[in-house]
Short mmCIF file of C-alpha atoms in Angstrom, two decimals:
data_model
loop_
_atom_site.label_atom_id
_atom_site.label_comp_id
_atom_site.label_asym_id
_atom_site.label_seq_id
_atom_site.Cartn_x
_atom_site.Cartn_y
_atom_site.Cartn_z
CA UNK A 858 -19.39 -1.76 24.74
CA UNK A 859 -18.79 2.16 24.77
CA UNK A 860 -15.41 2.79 26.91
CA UNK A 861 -14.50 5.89 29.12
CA UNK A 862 -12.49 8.77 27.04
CA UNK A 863 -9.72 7.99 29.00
CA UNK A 864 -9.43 4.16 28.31
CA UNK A 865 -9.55 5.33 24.80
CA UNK A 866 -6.87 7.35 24.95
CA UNK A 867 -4.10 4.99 26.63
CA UNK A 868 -5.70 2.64 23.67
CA UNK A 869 -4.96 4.90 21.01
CA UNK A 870 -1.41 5.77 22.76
CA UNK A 871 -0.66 1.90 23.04
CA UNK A 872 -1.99 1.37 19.59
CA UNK A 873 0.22 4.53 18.07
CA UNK A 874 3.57 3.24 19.98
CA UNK A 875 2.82 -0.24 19.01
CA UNK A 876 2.45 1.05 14.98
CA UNK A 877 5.61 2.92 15.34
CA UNK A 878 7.91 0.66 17.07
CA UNK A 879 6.97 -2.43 14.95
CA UNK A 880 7.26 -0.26 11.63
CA UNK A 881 9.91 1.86 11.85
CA UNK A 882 11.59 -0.81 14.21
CA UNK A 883 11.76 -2.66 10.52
CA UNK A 884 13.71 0.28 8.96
CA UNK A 885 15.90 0.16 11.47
CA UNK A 886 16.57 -3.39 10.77
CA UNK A 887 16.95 -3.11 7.40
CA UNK A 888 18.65 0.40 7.25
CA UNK A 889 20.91 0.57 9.95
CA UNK A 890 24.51 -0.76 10.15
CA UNK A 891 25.70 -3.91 12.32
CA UNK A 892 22.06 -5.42 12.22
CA UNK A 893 21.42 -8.80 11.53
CA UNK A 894 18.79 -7.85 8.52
CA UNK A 895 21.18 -4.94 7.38
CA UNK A 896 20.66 -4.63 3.19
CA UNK A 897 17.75 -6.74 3.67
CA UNK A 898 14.65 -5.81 0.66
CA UNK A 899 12.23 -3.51 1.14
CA UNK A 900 9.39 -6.24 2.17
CA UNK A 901 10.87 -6.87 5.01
CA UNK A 902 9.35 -2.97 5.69
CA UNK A 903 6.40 -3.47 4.28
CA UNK A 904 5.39 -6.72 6.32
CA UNK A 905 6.49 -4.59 9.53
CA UNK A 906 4.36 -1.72 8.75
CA UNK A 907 1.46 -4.30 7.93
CA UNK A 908 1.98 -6.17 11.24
CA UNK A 909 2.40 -2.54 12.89
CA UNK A 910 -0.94 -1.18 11.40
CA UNK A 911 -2.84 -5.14 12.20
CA UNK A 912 -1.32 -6.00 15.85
CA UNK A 913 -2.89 -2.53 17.68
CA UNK A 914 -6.07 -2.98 15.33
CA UNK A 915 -6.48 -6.59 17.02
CA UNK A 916 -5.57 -5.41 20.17
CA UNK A 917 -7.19 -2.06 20.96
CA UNK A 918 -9.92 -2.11 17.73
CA UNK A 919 -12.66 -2.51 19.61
CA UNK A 920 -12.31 -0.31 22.53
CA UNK A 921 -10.58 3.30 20.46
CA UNK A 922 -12.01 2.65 16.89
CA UNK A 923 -7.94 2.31 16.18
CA UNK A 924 -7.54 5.51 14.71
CA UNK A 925 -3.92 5.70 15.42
CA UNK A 926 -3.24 8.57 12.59
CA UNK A 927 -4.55 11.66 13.21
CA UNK A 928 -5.50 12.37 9.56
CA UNK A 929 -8.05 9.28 10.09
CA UNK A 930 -9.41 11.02 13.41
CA UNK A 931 -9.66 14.84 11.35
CA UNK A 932 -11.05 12.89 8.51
CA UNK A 933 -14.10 11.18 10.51
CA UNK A 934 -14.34 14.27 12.66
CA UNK A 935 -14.97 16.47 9.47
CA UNK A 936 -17.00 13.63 8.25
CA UNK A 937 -19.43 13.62 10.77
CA UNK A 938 -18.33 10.47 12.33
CA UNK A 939 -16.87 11.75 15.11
CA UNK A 940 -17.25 14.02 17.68
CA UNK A 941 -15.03 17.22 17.64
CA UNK A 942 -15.04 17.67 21.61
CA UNK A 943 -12.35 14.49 21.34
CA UNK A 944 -10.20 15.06 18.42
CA UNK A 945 -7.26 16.96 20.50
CA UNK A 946 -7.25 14.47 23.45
CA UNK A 947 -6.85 11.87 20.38
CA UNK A 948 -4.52 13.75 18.33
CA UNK A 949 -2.44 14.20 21.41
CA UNK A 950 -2.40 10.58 22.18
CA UNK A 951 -1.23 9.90 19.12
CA UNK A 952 1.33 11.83 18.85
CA UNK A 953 2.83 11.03 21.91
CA UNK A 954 2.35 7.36 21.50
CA UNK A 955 4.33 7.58 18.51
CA UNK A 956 7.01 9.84 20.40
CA UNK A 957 7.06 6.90 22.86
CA UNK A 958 7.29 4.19 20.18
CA UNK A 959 10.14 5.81 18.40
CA UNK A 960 12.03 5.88 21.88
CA UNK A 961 11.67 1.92 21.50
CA UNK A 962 13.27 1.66 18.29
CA UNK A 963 16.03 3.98 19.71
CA UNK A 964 16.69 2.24 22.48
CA UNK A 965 16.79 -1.61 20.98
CA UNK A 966 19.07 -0.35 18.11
CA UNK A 967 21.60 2.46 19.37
CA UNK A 968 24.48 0.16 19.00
CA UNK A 969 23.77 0.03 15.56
CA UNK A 970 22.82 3.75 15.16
CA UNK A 971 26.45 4.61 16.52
CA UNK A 972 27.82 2.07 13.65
CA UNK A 973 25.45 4.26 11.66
CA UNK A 974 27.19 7.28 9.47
CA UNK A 975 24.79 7.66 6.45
CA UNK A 976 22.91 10.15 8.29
CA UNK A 977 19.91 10.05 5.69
CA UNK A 978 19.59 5.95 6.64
CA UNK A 979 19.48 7.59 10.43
CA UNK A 980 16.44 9.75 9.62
CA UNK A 981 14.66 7.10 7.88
CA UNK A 982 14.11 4.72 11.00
CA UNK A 983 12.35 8.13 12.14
CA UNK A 984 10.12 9.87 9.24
CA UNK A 985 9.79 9.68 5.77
CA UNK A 986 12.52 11.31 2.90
CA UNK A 987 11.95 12.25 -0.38
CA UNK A 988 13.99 9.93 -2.77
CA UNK A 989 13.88 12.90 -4.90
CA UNK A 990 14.21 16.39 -2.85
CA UNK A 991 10.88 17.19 -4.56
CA UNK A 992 8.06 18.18 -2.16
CA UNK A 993 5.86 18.32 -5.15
CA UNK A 994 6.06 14.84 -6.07
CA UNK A 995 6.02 13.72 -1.97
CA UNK A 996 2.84 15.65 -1.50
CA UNK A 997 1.43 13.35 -4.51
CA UNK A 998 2.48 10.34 -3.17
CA UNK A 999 1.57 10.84 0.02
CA UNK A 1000 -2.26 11.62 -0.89
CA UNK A 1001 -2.55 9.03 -3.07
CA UNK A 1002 -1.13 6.22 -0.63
CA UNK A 1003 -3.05 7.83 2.25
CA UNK A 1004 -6.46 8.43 0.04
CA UNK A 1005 -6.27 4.62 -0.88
CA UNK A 1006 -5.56 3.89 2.76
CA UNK A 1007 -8.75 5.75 4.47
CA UNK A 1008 -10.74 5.36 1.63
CA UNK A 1009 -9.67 1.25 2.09
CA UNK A 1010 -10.41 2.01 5.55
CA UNK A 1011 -13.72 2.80 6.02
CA UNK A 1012 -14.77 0.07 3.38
CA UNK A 1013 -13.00 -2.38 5.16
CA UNK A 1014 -14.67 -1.44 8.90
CA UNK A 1015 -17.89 -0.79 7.11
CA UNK A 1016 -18.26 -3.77 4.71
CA UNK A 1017 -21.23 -6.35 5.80
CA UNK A 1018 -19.33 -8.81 5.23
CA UNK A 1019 -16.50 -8.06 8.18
CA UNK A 1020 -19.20 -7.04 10.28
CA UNK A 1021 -19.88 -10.26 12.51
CA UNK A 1022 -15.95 -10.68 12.09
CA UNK A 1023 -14.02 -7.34 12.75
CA UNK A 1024 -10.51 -9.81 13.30
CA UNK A 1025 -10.98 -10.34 9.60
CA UNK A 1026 -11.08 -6.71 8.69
CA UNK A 1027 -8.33 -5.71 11.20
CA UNK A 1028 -5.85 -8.52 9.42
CA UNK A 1029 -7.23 -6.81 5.85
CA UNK A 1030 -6.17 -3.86 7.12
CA UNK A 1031 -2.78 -4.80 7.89
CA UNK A 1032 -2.59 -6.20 4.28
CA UNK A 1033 -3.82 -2.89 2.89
CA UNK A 1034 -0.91 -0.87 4.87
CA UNK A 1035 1.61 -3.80 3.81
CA UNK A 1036 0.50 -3.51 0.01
CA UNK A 1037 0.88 0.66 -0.09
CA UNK A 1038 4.19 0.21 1.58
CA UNK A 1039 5.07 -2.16 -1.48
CA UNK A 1040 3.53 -0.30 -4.11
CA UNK A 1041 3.61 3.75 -3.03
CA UNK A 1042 6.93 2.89 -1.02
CA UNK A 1043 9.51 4.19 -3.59
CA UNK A 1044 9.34 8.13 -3.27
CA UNK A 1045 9.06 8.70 0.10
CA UNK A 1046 8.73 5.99 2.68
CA UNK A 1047 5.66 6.43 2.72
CA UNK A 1048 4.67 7.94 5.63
CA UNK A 1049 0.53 7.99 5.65
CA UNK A 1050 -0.21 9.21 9.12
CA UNK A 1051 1.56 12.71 10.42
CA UNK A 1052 1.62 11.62 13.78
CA UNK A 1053 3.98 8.44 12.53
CA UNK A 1054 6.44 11.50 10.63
CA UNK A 1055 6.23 14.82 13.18
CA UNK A 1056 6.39 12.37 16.09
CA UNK A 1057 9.91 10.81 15.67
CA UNK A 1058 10.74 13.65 13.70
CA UNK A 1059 10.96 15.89 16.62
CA UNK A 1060 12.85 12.75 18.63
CA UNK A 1061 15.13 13.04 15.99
CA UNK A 1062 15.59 17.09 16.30
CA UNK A 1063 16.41 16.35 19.96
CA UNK A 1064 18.23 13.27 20.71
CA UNK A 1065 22.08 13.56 20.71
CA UNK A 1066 22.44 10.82 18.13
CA UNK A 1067 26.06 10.25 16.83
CA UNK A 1068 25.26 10.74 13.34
CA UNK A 1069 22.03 12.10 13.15
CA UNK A 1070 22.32 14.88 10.32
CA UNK A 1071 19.46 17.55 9.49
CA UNK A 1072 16.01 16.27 10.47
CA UNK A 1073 14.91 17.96 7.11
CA UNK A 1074 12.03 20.65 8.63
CA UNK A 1075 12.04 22.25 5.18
CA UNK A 1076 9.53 18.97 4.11
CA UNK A 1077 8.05 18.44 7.22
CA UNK A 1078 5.16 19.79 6.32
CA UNK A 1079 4.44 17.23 3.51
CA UNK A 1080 3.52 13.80 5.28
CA UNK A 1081 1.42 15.90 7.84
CA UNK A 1082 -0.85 18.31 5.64
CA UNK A 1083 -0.75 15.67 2.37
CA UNK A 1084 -2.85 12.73 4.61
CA UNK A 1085 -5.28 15.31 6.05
CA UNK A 1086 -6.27 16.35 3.35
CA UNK A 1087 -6.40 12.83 1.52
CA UNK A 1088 -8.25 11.52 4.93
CA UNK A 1089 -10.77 14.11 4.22
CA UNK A 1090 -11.33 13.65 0.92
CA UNK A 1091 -12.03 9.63 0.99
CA UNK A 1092 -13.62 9.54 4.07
CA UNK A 1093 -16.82 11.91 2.28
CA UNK A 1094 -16.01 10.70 -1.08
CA UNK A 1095 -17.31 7.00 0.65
CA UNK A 1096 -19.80 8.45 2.95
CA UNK A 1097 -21.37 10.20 0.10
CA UNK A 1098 -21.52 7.32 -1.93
CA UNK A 1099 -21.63 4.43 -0.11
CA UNK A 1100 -23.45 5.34 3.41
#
């Protein structure tokens, strides 16, 4: 069943609030002071990211495509596999889904973000850090954590064998997101999707948190430009190939 533009859109706005709320809603729990999983482990992130990336792919999958990350909408636009007359209205929806996610998180935890003073554990329940200051080494881990995830992607959604079963590939996508979060986690968050990082970035910039700190513009640019180009990269490296 092919769906109207605009039914895609809310979906992809749903599906980009639902991602954000549900992952960084899990830094938030972890990170924040006063919460009841405060100094919890860092899989507690990683299965809310999962869950975050699986839940809208159940949900909205079938009628948007669940792009939900602009990089993965650029990626199949530049690909081929989508059509360039939609990528703004989808790149807009996505971005302001995740705005409207990240307003979610805000508003469930600002007890605990006025407890909050480490203003670098603010900033993380909004976009990614660099554990290291270096944008060098955050541009690398970005594009390899977002290469492996659209290059997972599309072999996932494409495979023959999820074909007659696309709740099976939307779950094995939520593992895929859980596993990078594990494994590519340590240097920057990861972020994988600029709309998830500019979106709640720029909430950040603009809400009159307590302790809120510098929303850290200066590497900004990283988790935006980093999973284009890695989006771009897998998503003809497997067409090429494989299709």
């Amino acid at each position: 069943m092919t769906y109207d533009i605009g039914v895609r859109l809310i979906a992809e706005f749903m599906g980009t609030a639902i991602m954000v709320a549900l992952g960084n809603g899990s830094v938030a729990n972890v990170d924040l002071k006063g919460t009841k999983g405060n100094g919890s482990d860092w899989m507690l992130i990683a299965v809310g990211y999962g869950a975050g990336v699986m839940i809208p792919a159940m949900v909205i999958g079938g009628i948007s495509g669940n792009h939900i990350n602009p990089a993965f909408t650029i990626g199949l636009a530049v690909a081929g596999m989508f059509p360039w007359a939609e990528v703004l209205p989808y790149l807009a929806a996505q971005f302001l889904g995740a705005m409207f996610g990240q307003l979610w998180v805000v508003a469930a935890y600002k007890p605990h973000y006025d407890l909050t003073v480490n203003t670098q554990h603010v900033l993380g329940t909004f976009s990614t850090i660099s554990a290291t200051k270096s944008k060098f080494n955050g541009f690398i881990n970005e594009f390899i954590g977002s290469f492996i995830l659209f290059f997972g992607a599309l072999g996932i959604t494409k495979a023959p064998f999820f074909q007659d079963n696309l709740g099976t590939a939307h779950m094995a996508l939520g593992f895929l997101v859980a596993t990078l979060v594990a494994s590519f986690g340590g240097p920057t968050g990861p972020a994988l999707n600029p709309a998830r990082d500019l979106g709640p970035r720029i909430l950040h910039q603009l809400l009159p948190l307590r302790h809120k700190g510098s929303s850290d513009w200066g590497y900004a640019w990283v988790p935006v430009v980093a999973p284009i180009l890695a989006a771009i990269t897998a998503i003809l490296l497997y067409k090429t190939v494989f299709m």
